[in-house]
XYZ file of N, CA, C and O in Angstrom:
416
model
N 24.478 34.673 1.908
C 23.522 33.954 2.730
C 22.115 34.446 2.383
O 21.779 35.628 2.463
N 21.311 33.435 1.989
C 19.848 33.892 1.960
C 19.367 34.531 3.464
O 19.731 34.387 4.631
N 18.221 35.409 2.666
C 17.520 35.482 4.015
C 16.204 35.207 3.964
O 15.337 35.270 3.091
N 16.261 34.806 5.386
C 15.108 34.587 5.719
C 13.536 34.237 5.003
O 12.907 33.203 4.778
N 13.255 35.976 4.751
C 11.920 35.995 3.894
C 11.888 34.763 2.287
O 11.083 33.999 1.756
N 12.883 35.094 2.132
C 13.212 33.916 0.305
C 13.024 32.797 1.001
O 12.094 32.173 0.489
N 13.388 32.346 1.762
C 13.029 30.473 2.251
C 12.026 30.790 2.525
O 11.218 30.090 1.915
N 11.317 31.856 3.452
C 9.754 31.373 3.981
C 8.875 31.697 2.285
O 7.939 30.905 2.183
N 8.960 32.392 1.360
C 8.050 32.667 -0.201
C 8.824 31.406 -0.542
O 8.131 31.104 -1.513
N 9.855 30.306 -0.477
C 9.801 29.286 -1.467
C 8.622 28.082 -0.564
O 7.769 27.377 -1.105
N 8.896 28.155 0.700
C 7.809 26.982 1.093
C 6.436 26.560 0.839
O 5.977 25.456 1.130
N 5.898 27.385 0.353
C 4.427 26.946 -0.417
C 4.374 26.109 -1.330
O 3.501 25.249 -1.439
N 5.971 26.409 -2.605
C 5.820 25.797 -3.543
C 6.437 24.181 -2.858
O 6.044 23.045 -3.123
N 7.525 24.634 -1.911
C 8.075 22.571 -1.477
C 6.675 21.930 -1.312
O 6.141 21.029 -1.959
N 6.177 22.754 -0.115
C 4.983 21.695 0.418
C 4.013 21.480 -0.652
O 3.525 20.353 -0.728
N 3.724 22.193 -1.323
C 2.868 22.093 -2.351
C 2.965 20.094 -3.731
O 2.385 19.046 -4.017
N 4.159 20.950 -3.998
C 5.452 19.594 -4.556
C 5.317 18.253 -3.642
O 4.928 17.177 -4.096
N 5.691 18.473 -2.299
C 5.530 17.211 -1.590
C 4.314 16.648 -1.899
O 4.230 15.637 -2.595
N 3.040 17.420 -1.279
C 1.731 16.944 -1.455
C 1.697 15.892 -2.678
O 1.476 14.684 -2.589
N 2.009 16.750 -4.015
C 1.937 16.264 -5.195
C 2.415 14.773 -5.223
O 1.737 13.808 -5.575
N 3.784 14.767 -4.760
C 4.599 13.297 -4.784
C 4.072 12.160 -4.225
O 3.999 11.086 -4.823
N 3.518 12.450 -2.542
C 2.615 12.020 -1.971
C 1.317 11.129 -2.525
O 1.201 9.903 -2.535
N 0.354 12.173 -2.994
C -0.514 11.878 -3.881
C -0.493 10.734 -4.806
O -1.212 9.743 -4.936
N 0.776 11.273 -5.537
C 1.156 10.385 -7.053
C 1.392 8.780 -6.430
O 0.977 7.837 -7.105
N 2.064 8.533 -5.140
C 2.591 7.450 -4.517
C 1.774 6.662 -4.349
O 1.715 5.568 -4.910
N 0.550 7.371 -3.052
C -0.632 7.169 -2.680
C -2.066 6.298 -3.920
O -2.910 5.432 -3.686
N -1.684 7.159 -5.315
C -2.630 6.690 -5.920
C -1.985 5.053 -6.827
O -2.521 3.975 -7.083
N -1.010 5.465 -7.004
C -0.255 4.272 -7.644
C -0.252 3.063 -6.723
O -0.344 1.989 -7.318
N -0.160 2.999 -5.286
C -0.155 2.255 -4.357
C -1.320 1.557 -4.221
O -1.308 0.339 -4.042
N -2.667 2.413 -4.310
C -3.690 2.351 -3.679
C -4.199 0.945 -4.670
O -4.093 0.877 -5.895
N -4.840 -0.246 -3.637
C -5.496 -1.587 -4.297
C -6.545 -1.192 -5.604
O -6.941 -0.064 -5.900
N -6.810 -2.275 -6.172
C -7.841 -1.777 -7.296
C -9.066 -2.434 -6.088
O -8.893 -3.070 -5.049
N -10.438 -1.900 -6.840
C -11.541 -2.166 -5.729
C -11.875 -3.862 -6.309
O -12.891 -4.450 -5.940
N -11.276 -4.237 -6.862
C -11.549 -5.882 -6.930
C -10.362 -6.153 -8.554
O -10.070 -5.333 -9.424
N -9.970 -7.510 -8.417
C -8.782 -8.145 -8.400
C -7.667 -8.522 -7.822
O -7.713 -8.780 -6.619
N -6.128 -8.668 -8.707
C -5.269 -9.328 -7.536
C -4.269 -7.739 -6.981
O -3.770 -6.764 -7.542
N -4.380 -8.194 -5.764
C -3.898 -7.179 -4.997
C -2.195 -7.866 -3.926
O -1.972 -9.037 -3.620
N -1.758 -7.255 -3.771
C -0.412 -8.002 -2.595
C -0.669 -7.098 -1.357
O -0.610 -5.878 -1.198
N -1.035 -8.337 -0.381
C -1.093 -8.169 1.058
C 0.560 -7.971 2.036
O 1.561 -8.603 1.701
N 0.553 -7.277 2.890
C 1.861 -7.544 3.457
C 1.742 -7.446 4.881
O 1.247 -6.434 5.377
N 2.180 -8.480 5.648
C 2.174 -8.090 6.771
C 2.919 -7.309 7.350
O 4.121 -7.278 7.087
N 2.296 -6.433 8.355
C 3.552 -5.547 8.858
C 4.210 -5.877 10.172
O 5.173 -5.201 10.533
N 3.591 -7.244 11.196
C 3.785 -8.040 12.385
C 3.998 -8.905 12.245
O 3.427 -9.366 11.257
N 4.955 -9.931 13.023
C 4.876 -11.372 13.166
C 3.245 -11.909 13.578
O 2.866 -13.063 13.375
N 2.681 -11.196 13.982
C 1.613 -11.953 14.227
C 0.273 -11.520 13.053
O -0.944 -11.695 12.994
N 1.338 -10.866 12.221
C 0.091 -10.306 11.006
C 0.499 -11.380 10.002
O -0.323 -11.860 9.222
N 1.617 -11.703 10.026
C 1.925 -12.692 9.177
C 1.709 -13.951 9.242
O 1.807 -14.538 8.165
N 1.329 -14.843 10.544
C 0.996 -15.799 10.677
C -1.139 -15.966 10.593
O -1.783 -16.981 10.330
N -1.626 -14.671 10.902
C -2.765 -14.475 10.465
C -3.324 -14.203 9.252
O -4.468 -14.606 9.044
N -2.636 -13.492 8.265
C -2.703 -13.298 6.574
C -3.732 -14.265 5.797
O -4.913 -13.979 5.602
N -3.186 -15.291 5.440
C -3.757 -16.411 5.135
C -5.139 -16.469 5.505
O -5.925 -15.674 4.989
N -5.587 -17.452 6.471
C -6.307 -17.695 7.248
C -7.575 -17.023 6.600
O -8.503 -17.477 5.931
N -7.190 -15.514 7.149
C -8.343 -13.976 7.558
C -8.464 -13.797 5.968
O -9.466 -14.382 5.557
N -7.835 -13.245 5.092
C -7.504 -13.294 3.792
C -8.754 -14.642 2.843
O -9.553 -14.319 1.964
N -8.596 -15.742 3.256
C -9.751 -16.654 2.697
C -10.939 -16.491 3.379
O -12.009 -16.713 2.813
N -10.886 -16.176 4.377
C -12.277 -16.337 5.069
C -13.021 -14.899 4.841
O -14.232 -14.787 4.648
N -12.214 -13.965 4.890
C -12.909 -12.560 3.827
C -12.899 -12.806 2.334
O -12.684 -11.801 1.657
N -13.104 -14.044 1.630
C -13.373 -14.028 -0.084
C -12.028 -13.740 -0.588
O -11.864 -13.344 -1.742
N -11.095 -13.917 0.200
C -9.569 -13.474 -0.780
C -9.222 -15.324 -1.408
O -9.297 -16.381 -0.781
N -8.836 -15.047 -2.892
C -8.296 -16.524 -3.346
C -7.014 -15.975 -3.364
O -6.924 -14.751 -3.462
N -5.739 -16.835 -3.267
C -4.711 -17.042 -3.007
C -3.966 -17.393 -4.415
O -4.037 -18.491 -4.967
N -3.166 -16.152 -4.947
C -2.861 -16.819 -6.316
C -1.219 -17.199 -5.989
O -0.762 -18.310 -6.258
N -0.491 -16.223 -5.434
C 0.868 -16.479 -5.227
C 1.280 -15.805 -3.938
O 0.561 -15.169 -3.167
N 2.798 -16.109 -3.835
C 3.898 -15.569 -2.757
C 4.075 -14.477 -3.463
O 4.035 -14.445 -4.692
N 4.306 -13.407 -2.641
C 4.681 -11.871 -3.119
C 6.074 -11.887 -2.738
O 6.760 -12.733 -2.163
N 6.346 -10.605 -3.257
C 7.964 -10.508 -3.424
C 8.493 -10.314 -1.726
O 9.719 -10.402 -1.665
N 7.968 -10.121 -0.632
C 8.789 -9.822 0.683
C 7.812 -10.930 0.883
O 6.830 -11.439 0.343
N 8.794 -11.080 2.233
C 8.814 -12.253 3.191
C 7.236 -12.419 3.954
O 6.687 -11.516 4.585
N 6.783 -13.525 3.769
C 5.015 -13.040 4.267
C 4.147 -12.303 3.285
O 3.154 -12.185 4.004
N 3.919 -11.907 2.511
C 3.620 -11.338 1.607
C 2.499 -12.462 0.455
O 2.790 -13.624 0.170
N 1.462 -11.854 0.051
C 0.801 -12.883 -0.874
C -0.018 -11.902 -1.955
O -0.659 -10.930 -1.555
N 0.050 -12.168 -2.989
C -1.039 -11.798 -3.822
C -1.971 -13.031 -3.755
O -1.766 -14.240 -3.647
N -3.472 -11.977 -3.897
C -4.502 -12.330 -3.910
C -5.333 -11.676 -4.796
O -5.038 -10.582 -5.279
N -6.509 -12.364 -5.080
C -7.454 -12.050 -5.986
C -8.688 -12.065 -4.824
O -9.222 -13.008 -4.241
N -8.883 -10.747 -4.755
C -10.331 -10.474 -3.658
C -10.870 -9.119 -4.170
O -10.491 -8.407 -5.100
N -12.168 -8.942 -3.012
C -12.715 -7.441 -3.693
C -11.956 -6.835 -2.069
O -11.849 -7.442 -1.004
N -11.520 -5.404 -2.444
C -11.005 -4.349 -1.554
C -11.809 -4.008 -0.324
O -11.343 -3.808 0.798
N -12.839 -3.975 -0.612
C -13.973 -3.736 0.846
C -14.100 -4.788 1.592
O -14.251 -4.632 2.804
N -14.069 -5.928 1.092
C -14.167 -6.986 2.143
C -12.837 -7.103 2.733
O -12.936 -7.649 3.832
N -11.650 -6.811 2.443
C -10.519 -7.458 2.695
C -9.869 -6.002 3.301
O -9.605 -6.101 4.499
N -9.647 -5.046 2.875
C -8.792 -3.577 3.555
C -9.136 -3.909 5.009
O -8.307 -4.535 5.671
N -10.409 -3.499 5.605
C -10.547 -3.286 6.728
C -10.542 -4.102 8.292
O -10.546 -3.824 9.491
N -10.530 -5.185 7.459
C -10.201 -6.604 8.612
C -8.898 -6.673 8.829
O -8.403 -6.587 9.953
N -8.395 -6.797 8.004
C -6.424 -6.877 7.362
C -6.183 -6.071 8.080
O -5.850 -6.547 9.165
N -6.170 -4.645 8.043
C -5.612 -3.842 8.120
C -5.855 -3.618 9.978
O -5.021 -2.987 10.627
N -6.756 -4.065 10.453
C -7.146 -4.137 11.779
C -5.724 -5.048 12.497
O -5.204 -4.999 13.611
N -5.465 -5.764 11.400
C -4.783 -7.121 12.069
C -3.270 -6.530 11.996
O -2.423 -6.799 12.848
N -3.063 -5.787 11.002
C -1.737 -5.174 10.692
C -1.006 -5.589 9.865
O 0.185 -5.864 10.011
N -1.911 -5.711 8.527
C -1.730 -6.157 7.386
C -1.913 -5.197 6.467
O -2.870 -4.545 6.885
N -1.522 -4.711 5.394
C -1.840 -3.564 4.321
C -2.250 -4.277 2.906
O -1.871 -5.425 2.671
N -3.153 -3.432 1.852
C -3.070 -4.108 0.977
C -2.927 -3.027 -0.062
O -3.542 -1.962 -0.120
N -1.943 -3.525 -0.923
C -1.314 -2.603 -2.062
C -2.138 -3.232 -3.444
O -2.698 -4.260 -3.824
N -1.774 -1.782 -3.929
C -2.093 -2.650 -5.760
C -0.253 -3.251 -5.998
O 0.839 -2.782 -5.675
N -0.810 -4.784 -6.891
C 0.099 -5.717 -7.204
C 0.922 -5.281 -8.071
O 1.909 -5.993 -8.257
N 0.805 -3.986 -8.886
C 1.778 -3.432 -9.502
C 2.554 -2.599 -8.522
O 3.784 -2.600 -8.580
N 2.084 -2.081 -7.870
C 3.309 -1.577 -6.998
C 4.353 -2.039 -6.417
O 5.378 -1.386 -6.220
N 4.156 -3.288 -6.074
C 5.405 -4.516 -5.835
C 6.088 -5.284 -6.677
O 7.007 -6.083 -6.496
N 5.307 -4.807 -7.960
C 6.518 -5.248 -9.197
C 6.208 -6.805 -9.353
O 6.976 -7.755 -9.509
N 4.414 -6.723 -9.231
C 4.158 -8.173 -8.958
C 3.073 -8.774 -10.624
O 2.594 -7.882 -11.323
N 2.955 -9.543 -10.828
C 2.340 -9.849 -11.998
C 3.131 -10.034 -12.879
O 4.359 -10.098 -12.820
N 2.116 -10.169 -14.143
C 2.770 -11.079 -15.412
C 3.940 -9.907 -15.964
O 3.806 -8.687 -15.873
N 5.463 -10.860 -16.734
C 6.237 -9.778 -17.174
C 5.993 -9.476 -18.305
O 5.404 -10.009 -19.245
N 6.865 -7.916 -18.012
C 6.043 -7.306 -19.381
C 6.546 -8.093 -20.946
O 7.683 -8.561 -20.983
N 5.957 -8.164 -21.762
C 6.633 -8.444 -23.225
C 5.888 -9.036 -24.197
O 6.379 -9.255 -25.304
């Protein structure tokens, strides 16, 4: 049986590691500050608002994203994160949803 002290000297390096993974997720996720991005709602009532809020903040509408409610758009990130996201909408970069042209 370990003790004690050995689990508490390995936890710097987990949390450390997590952070890292985190990070890596976080940045891969994160929208570009202008192009097409995929919106998602995270409410029934974020999803029936999407649209709408989405054009009227400068978002153009290129396609249906891969989940239900879901749209890629072509907008700039500052106009569109902080309204959206009020409403309970998120906006990802479109590669993270495995969205855009295939590769080849």
């Amino acid at each position: 049986m370990k003790s004690l002290s050995s689990v508490r000297s390995r936890l710097p390096l987990v949390a450390q590691c997590g952070l890292i993974l985190v990070g890596l997720v976080a940045l891969y996720a994160a929208p570009p500050a202008s192009g097409t991005m995929l919106l998602v709602p995270l409410t029934r009532e974020a999803r029936a608002e999407l649209v709408p809020m989405a054009v009227a903040n400068g978002a153009r509408l290129v396609a249906a994203g891969p989940w239900a409610g879901s749209f890629l758009v072509d907008g700039q990130r500052d106009q569109l994160a902080r309204p959206l996201l009020g409403k309970g909408v998120i906006a990802l970069s479109a590669r993270a949803g495995g969205c855009g042209a295939a590769a080849g």
